[in-house]
XYZ file of C-alpha atoms in Angstrom:
434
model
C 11.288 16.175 10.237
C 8.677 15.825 13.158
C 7.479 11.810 13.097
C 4.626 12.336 15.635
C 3.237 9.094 16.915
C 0.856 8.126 19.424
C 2.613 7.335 22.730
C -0.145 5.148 23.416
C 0.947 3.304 20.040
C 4.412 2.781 20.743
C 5.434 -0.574 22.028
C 8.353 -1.534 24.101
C 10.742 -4.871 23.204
C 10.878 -4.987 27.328
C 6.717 -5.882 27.177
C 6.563 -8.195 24.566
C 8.627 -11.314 23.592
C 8.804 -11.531 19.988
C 8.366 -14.949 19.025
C 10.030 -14.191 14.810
C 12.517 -11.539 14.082
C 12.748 -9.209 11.465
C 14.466 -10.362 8.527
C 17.488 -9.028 7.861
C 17.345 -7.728 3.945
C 13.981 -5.251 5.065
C 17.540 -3.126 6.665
C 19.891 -4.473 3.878
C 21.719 -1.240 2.009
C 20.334 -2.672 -1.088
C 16.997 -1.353 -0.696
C 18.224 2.557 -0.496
C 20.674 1.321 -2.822
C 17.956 -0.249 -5.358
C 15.300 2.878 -5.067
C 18.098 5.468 -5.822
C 18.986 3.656 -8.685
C 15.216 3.427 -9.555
C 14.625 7.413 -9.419
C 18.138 7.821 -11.340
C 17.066 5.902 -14.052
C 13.144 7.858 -14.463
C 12.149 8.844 -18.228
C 12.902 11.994 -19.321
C 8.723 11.765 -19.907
C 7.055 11.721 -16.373
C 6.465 8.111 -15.653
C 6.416 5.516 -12.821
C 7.653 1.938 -12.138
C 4.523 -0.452 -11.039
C 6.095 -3.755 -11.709
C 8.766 -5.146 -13.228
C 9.342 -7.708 -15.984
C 9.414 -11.572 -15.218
C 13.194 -12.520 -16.312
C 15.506 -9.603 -15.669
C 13.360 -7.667 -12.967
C 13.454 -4.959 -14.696
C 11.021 -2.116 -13.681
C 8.229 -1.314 -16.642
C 7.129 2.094 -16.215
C 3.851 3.942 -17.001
C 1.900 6.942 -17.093
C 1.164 9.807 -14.180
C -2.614 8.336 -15.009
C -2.092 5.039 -13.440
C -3.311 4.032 -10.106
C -0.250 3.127 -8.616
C 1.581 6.399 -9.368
C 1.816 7.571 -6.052
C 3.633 4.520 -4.590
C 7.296 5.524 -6.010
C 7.627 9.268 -5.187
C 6.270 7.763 -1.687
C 8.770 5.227 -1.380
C 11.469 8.626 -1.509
C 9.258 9.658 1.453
C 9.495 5.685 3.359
C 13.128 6.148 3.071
C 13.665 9.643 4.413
C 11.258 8.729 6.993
C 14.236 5.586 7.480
C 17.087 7.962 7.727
C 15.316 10.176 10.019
C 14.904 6.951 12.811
C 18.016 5.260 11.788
C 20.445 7.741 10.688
C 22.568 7.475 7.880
C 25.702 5.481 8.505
C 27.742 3.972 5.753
C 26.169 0.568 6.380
C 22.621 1.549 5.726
C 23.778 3.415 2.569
C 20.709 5.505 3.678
C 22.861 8.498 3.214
C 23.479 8.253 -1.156
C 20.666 10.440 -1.582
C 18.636 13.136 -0.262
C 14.895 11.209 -0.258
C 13.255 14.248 0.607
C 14.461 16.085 -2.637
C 13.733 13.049 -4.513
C 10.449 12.473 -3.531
C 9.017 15.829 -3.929
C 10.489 16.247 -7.178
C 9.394 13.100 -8.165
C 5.696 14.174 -6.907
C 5.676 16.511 -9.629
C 3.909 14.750 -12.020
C 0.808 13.878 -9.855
C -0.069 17.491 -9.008
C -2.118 17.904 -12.447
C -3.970 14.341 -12.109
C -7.502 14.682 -12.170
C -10.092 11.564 -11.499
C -11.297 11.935 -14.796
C -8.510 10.070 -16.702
C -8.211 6.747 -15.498
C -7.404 7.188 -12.103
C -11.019 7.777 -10.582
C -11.328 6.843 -6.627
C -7.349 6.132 -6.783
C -6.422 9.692 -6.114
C -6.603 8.298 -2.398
C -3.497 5.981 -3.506
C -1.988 9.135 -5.362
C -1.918 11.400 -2.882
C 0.350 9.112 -0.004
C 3.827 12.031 -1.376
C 1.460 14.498 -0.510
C 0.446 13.522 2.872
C 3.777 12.478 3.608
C 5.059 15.869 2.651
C 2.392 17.209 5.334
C 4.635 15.264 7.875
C 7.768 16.906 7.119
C 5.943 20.129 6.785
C 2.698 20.388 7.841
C 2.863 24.205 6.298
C 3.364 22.973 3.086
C 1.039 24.553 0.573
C 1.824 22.514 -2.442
C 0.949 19.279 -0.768
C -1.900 21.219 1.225
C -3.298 22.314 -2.238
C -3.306 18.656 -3.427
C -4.709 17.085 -0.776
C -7.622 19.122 -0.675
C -7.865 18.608 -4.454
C -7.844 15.266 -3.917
C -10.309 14.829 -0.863
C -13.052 17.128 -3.433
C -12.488 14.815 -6.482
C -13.266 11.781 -4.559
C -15.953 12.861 -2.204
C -17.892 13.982 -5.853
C -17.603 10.643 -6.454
C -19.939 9.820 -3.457
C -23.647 8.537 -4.118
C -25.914 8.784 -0.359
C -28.428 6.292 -2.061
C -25.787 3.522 -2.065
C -23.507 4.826 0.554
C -20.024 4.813 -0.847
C -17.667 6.340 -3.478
C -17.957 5.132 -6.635
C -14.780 2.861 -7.925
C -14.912 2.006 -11.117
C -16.615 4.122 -14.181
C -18.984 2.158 -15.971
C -20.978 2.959 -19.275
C -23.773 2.142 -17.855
C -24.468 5.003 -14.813
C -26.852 2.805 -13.227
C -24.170 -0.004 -12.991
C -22.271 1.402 -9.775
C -18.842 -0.941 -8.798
C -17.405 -0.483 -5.448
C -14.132 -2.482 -4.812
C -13.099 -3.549 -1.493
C -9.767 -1.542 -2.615
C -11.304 1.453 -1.484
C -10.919 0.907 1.756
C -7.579 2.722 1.489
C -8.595 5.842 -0.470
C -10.745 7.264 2.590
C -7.619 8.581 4.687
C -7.390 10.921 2.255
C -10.894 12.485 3.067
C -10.211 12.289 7.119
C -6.820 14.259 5.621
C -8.843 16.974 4.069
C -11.256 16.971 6.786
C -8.472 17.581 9.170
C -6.869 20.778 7.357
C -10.364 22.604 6.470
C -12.709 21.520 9.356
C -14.974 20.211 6.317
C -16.819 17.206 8.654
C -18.941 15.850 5.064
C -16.164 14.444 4.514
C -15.803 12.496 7.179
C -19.245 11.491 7.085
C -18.348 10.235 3.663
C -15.476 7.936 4.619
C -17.703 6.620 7.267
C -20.548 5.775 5.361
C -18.522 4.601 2.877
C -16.886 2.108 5.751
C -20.250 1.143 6.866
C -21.801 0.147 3.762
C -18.607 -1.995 2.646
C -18.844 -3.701 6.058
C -22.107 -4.658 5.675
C -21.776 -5.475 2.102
C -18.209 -6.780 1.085
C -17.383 -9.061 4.364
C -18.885 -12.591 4.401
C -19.758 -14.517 7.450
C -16.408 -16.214 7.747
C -14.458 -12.728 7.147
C -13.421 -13.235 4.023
C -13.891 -10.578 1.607
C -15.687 -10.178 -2.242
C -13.305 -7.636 -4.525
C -16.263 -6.232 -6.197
C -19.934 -5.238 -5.565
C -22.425 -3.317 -7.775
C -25.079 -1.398 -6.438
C -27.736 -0.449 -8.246
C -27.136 3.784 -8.173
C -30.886 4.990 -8.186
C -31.811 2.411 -5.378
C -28.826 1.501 -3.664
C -29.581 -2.536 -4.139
C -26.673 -4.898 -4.252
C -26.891 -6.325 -7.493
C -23.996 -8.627 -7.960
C -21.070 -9.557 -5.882
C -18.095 -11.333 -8.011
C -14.431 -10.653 -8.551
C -12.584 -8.904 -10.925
C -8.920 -10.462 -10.458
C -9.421 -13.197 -7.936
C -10.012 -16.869 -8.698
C -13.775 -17.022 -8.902
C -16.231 -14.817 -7.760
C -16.648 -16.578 -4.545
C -13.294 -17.057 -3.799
C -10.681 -14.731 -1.568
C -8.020 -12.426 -3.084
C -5.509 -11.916 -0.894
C -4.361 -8.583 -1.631
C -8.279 -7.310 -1.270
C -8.305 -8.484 1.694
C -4.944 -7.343 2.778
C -6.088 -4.081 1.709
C -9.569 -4.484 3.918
C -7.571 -4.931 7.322
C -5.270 -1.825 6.815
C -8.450 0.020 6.158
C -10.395 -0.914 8.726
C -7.878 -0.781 11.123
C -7.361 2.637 9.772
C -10.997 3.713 10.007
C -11.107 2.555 13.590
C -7.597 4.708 14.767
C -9.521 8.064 12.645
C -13.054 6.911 14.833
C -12.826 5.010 17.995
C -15.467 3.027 16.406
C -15.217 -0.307 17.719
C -17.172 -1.818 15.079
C -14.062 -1.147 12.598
C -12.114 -2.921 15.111
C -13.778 -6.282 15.495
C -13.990 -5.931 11.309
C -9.887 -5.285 11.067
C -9.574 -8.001 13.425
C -12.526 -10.732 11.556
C -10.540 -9.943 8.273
C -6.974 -10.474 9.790
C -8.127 -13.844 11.270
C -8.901 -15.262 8.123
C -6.563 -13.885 6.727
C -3.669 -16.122 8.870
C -5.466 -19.145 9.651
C -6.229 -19.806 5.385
C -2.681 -19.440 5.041
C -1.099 -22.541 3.233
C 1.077 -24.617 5.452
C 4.564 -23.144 4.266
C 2.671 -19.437 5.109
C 3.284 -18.144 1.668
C 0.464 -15.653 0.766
C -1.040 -17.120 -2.080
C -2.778 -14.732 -4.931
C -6.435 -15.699 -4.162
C -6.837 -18.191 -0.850
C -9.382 -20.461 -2.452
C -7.660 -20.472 -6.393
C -6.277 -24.558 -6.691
C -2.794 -25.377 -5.930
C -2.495 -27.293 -9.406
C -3.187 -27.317 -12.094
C -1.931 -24.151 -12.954
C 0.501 -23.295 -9.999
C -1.172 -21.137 -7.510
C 1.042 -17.973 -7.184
C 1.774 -16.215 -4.564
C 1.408 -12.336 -3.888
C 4.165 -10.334 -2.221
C 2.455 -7.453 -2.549
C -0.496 -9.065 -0.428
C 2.180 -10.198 2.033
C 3.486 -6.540 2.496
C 0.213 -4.804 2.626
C -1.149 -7.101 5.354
C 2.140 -7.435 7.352
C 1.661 -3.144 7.705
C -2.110 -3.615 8.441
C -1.620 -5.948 11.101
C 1.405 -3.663 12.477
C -1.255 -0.885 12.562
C -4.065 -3.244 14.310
C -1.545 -4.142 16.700
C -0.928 -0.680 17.574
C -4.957 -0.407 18.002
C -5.063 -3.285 20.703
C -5.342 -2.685 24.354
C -3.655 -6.105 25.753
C -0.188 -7.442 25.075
C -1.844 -10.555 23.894
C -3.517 -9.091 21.127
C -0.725 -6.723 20.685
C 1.729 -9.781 20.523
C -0.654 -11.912 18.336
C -0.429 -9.531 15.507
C 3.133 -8.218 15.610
C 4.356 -12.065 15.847
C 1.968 -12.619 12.547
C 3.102 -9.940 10.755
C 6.669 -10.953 11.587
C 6.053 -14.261 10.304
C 4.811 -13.051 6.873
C 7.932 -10.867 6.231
C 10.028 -13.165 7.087
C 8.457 -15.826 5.222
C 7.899 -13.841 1.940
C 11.435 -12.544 2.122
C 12.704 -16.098 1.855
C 10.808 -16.771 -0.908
C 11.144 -13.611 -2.779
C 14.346 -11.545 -1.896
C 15.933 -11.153 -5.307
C 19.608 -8.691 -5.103
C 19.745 -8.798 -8.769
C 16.496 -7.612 -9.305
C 15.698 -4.052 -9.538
C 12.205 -4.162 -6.990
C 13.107 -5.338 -3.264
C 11.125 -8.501 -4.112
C 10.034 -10.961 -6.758
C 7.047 -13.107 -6.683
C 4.276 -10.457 -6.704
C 0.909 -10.905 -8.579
C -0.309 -7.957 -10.333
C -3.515 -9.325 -11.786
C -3.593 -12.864 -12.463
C -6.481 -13.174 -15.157
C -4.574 -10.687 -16.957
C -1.487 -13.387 -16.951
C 0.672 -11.005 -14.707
C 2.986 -12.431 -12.166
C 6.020 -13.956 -10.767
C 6.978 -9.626 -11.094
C 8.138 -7.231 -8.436
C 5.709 -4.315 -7.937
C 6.078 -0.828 -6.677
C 3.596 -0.903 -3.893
C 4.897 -4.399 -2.561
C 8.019 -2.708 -2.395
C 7.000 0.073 -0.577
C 4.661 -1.448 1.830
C 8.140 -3.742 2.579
C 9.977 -0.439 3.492
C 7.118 1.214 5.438
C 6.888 -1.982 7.462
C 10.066 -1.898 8.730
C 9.770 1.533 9.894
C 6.693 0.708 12.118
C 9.088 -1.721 13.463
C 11.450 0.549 14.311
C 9.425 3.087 15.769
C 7.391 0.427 17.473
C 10.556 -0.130 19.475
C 10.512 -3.587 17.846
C 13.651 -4.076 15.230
C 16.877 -1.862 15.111
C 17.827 -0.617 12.062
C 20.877 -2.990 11.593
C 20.988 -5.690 8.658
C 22.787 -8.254 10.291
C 23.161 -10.623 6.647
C 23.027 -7.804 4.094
C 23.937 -8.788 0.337
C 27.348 -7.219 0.104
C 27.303 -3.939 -2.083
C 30.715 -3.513 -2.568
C 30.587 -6.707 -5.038
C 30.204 -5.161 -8.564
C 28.122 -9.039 -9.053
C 25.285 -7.944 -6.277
C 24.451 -4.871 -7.487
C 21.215 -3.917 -9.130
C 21.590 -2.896 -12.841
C 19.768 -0.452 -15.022
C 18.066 -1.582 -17.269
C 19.298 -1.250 -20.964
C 16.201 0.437 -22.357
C 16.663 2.947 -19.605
C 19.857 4.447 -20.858
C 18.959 8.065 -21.708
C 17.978 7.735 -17.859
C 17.686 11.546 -16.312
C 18.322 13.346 -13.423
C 15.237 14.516 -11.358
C 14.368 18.224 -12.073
C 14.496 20.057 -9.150
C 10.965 20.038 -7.485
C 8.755 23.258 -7.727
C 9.462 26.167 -6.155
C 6.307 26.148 -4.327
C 7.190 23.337 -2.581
């Protein structure tokens, strides 16, 4: 496997003095141990964890037509991505399965997903296996085919009156909802763009970027989740939340999401606008941070009554952002300002939220929280946790040694499959195509 990185992008331990370290469990054997379990224990019927129940930690799984369906076979990607900078000793347990088979064949079920079932400007998130699999094998038809698919089905979904992809369907076609989510969805076009030369697209993902940084970021740099345009005229018409506290309150894991994508659209750009954005939403990010640094669900919900939750997944997602800004900056300061703060939120939300007898990585996530979903683990927490650690490593800042790992070898510490999952399968081998 060929992990090309910028040499530019690659920092040295020698130039920078970290002030937190990485915490141990993010290179503990029971996270390859964990996800193996998780792909042995699949439905017969394609379907994917997202999150698991609030007791046991079980995983729930759901349908190929679920926005977060792409996060699991990826997480078989993360971790062959692992073995391939660590090596697979038996310490790291990284060697008890081959990812690479597992992911692919686990990709399976996303290759006839279309953004007409539920899934609409997601097929960004759904197609992270495929552009993974362009990594390992940059020759790869199969993944080539889907990525392209992909890029098409969400650059349809583009209206140049307002300026962005549409998000969410809506009954009413005048009534067009653009989350700040989407942010993250636009690699997928500078993907395409990449493989067939087709530069709309990457006019697309611009404007797209423009408009929602005009539109979604407030003076302070907090973010809204949701804005409607009007479709015909391209006005703003509301701005409001859809699973934050109010709608002029912050939800974390939006604006986690807002400085991974704008840090993103300024390493696909060199424009420096997208910079100074990534960098505006990072800063509020950390400094609205409660005093034990626990990434609440929404920065402005009350601490009582009820309990303010807090978001792992948020945590995760904007630990990997600010590893990517970081790798954006041109001074060790800055560098060194946003490594030592994504440091800090691993290490903080693994305190809080490292469960062994769980079956995610972590607890303490917050799916939606007017839906009444939390205190779960969730698949895209988890794998923003793995993929984290691996920009550590190949940032030259963390080795890949746990040095307090849960011990495996007790029968008490290891993760169990869940009951309901007992006609679990073994993956079919992945396509022939691949």
């Amino acid at each position: 496997m060929s992990l090309t990185r910028s040499v530019s992008a690659v920092l040295s331990l020698s130039a920078l003095t970290l002030a937190a370290s990485t915490p141990d469990q993010i290179f503990s054997p029971d996270v390859p141990l964990k996800v193996s379990n998780a792909f042995k224990a699949l439905p017969t019927a394609i379907q994917y964890p997202q999150y698991t129940d609030t007791n046991a930690g079980n995983w729930l799984d759901f349908s190929p037509n679920t926005w977060t369906s792409g996060f699991f076979p990826a997480t078989g990607y993360a971790l062959n991505t692992r073995k391939q900078l660590c090596g697979a000793t038996p310490a790291n347990g990284l060697g008890m399965a081959d990812w690479l088979d597992l992911g692919r064949a686990a990709s399976n079920g996303l290759l006839t997903l279309d953004a007409d079932h539920g899934i609409g400007h997601d097929v960004g998130f759904i197609s992270f296996p495929f552009e993974e699999e362009l990594l390992v094998n940059p020759q790869n038809q199969t993944a080539i085919d889907a990525v392209n698919r992909f890029a098409t089905m969400l650059a349809a979904r583009f209206n140049p009156t307002v300026g962005c992809t549409r998000s969410w369907d809506t009954t009413d076609p005048t009534d067009f909802q653009v989350i700040i989510d989407n942010m993250m969805n636009l690699e997928i076009l500078f993907q395409s763009a990449d493989l067939t030369g087709n530069a709309t697209l990457r006019s697309i993902a611009t404007s797209h970027a423009n408009t929602t940084m005009k539109n979604h970021i407030r003076d302070d740099g907090s973010t809204w989740h949701v804005i409607e345009y009007n479709s015909t005229t391209g006005a703003v018409i509301k701005k409001r939340t859809a699973q934050g506290y109010a709608d002029n309150s912050t939800w974390s894991r939006g604006q986690a999401w807002g400085i991974y994508g704008f840090a993103n659209m300024y390493k696909r750009t060199n424009d420096t606008n997208y910079l100074s954005t990534a960098r505006r939403l990072a800063t509020y990010f950390l400094d609205n941070l409660p005093s034990d640094g626990i990434v609440p669900w929404d920065f402005n919900a009350p601490l009582t009554p009820p309990p303010r939750p807090a978001d792992s997944s948020a945590a995760t997602i904007a630990a990997t952002g600010l590893l990517l800004l970081s790798q954006q900056e041109t001074t060790d300061a800055d560098k060194q300002k946003w490594i030592d703060s994504a440091l800090q939120l691993l290490n903080n939300i693994t305190t809080l939220a490292w469960k062994p007898s769980w079956q995610s990585l972590l607890s303490n996530g917050t799916v939606n929280w007017p839906a009444n979903n939390f205190l779960t683990g969730i698949v895209y927490g988890d794998y923003y946790y793995i993929k984290a650690g691996n920009e550590l490593v190949t940032m030259g800042l963390a080795s890949c040694q746990s040095g307090n790992a849960t011990n495996t070898t007790d029968p008490a510490s290891q993760p169990q499959t869940s009951p309901a999952k007992s006609s679990a399968r073994r993956l079919t081998p992945f396509m022939s195509r691949w």
